[in-house]
Coordinates of C-alpha atoms in Angstrom, one line a residue:
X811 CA 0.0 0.0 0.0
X812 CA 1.1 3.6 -0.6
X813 CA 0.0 7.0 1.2
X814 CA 1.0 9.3 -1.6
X815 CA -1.9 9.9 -3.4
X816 CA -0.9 10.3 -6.7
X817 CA 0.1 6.5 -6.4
X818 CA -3.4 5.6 -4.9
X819 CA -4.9 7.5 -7.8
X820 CA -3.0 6.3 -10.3
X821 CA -3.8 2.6 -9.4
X822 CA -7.4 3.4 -9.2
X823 CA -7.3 5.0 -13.0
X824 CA -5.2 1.5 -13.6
X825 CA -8.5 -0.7 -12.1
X826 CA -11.0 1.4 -13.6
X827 CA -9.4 1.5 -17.6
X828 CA -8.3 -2.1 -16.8
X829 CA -10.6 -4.4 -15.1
X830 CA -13.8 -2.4 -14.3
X831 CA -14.7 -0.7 -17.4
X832 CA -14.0 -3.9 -19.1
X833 CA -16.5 -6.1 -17.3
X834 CA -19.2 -3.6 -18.0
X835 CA -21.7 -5.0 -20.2
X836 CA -21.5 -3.6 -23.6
X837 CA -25.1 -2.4 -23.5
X838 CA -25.3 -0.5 -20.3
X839 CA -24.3 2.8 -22.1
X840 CA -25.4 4.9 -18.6
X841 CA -22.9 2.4 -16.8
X842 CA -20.1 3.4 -19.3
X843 CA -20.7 6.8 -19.2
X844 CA -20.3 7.5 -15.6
X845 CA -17.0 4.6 -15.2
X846 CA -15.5 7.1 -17.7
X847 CA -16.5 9.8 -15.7
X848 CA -15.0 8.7 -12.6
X849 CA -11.7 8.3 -14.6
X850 CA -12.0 11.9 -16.1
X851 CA -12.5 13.1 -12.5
X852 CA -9.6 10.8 -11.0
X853 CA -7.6 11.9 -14.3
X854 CA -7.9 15.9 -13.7
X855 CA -7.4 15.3 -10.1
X856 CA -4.1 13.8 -10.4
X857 CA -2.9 16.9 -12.6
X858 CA -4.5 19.0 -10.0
X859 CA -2.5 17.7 -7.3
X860 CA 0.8 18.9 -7.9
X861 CA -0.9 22.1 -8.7
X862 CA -3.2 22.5 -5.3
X863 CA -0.9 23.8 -2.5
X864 CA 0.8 26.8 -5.0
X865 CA -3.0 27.5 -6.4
X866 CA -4.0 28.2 -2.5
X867 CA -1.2 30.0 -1.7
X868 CA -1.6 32.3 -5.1
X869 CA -5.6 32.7 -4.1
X870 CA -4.7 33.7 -0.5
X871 CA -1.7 36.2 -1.6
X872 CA -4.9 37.9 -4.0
X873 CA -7.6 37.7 -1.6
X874 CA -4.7 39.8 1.2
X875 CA -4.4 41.9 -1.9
X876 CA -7.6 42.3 -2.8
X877 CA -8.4 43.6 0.9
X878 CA -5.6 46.2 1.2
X879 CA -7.0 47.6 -1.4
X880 CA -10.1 47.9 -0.2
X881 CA -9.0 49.0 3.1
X882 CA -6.8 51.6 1.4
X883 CA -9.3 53.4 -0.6
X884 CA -12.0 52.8 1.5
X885 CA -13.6 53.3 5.0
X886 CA -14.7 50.0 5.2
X887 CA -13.4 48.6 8.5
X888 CA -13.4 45.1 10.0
X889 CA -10.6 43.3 7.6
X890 CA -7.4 44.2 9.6
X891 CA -7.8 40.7 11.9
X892 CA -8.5 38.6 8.9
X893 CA -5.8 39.5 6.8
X894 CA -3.2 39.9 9.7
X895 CA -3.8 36.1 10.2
X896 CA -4.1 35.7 6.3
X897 CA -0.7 37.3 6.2
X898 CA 0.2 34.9 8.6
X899 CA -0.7 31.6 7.4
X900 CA 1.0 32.8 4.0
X901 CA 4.7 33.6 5.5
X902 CA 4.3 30.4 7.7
X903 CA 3.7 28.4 4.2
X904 CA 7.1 28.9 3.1
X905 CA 8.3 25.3 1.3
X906 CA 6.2 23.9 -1.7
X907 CA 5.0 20.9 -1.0
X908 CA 6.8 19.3 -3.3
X909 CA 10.1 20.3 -1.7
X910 CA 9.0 18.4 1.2
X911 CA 8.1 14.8 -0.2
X912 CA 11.6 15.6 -1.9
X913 CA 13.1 16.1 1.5
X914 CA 11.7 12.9 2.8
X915 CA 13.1 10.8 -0.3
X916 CA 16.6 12.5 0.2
X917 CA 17.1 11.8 3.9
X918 CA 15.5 8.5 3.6
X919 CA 18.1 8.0 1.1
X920 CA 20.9 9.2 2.9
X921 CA 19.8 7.1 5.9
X922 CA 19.4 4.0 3.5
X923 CA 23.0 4.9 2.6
X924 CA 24.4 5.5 6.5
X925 CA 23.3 2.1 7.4
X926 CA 24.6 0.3 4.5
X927 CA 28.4 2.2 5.4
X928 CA 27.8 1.5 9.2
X929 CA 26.5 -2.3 8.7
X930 CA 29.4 -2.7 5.9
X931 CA 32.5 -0.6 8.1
X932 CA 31.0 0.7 11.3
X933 CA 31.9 -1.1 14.8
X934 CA 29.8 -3.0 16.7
X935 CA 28.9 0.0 18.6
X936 CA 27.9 1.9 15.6
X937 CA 25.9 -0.6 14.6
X938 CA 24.1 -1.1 17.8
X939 CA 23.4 3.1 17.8
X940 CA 22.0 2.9 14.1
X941 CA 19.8 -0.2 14.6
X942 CA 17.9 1.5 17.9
X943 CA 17.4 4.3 16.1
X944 CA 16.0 2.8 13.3
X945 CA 13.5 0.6 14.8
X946 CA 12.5 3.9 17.4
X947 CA 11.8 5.4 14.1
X948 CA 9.8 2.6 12.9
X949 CA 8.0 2.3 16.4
X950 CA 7.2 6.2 15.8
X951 CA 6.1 5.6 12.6
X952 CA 4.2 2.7 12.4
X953 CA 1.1 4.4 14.3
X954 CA 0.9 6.9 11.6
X955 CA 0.8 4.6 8.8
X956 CA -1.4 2.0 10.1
X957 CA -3.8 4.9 11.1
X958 CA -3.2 6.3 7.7
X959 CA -5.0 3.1 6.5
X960 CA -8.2 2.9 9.4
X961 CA -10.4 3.0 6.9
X962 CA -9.5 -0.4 4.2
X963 CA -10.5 -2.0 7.5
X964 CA -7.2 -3.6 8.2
X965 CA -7.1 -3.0 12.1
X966 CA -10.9 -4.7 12.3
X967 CA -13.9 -2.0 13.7
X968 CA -12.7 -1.7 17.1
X969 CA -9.1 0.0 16.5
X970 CA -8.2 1.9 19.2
X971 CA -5.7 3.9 17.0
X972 CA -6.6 7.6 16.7
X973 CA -7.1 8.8 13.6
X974 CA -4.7 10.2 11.5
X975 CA -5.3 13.7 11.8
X976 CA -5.5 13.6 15.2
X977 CA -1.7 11.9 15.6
X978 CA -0.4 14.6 13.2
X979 CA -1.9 17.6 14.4
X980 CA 1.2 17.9 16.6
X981 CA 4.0 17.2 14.4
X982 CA 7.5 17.0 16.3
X983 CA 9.5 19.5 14.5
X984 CA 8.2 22.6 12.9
X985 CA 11.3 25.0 12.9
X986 CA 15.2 24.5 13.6

C-alpha cells in the first residue's frame, strides 16, 4: 500500500481502464458513461494535485491583496484581523510541497546509505546506535501509517488507533 496519493490514484485509473470498465456489459451505455466519468474526474485530479498547495497560496496572496485595497481606498473597516492572520498563514507556508516529499526521499536515502556504510565498516557500537534508532523510528512511525489506512479495514472495527489527523496535528519539528 502507498500513502501518496498520486500512487493511490494512479492505481485506481489503472482498475478502472483495466478491469472495471472492461466487465461492464457492452449495453449499459449509462454504466459506461459514468465509469469514464470517474476516470476523467480521477484523471484531472491527479494533474490538480501537484498544482493544489501553489494555487492556494496564489488565491490567498490575491484575496490579502484584494483587501488592502479595499481598506486603502476605503472606509470600510473590520478586515485588519482577517488578513493579519491571512498574512500569517501565507509567511508560515514557506516550502512547496513538493520540496518536502523531496526532502523525505533524500534523507531517507541518505539514511538507507548510512546504514549500509555502518553495517558494511561501522563497529559494533555503531551498529548497535544505528539499529535502535532505526526501529525507534519505525516504532514512531508505524502508528501513523497504520492509522493512515483505518479505513480499508485492516485494524478490524474496534481500533483503538486515533485517527490520523488527530496523531499529526502535533507534528515533532516545525522549525530549527
Amino acid at each position: 500500500m502507498q500513502l501518496r496519493p498520486e500512487l493511490r490514484i494512479r492505481t485506481a485509473i489503472e482498475a478502472m481502464t483495466h478491469v472495471v470498465i472492461p466487465a461492464l456489459q457492452e449495453n449499459d451505455q449509462l454504466a459506461h458513461e459514468q465509469a469514464q466519468l470517474v476516470v476523467g474526474m480521477l484523471a484531472t485530479t491527479l494533474e490538480w494535485l501537484p498544482v493544489e498547495y501553489a494555487f492556494d497560496r496564489a488565491e490567498l496572496s490575491e484575496l490579502i491583496d484584494t483587501a488592502a485595497e479595499i481598506g486603502a481606498k476605503s472606509a470600510v473597516t473590520g478586515l485588519e484581523g482577517a488578513v493579519e492572520r491571512a498574512e500569517d498563514i501565507l509567511a508560515r507556508a514557506g516550502a512547496d510541497p513538493r520540496e518536502l516529499v523531496d526532502g523525505v526521499r533524500e534523507l531517507r536515502a541518505a539514511l538507507a546509505s548510512t546504514v549500509d556504510r555502518t553495517f558494511e565498516h561501522g563497529s559494533a557500537e555503531d551498529r548497535k546506535v544505528v539499529s535502535r534508532a532505526i526501529l525507534a523510528a519505525a516504532a514512531r512511525e508505524t502508528p501513523l501509517l497504520r492509522s493512515a489506512y483505518l479505513g480499508h479495514g485492516f485494524e478490524g472495527t474496534d481500533s483503538e488507533l486515533p485517527p490520523l489527523a488527530e496523531l499529526l496535528s502535533h507534528p515533532k519539528r516545525t522549525t530549527k
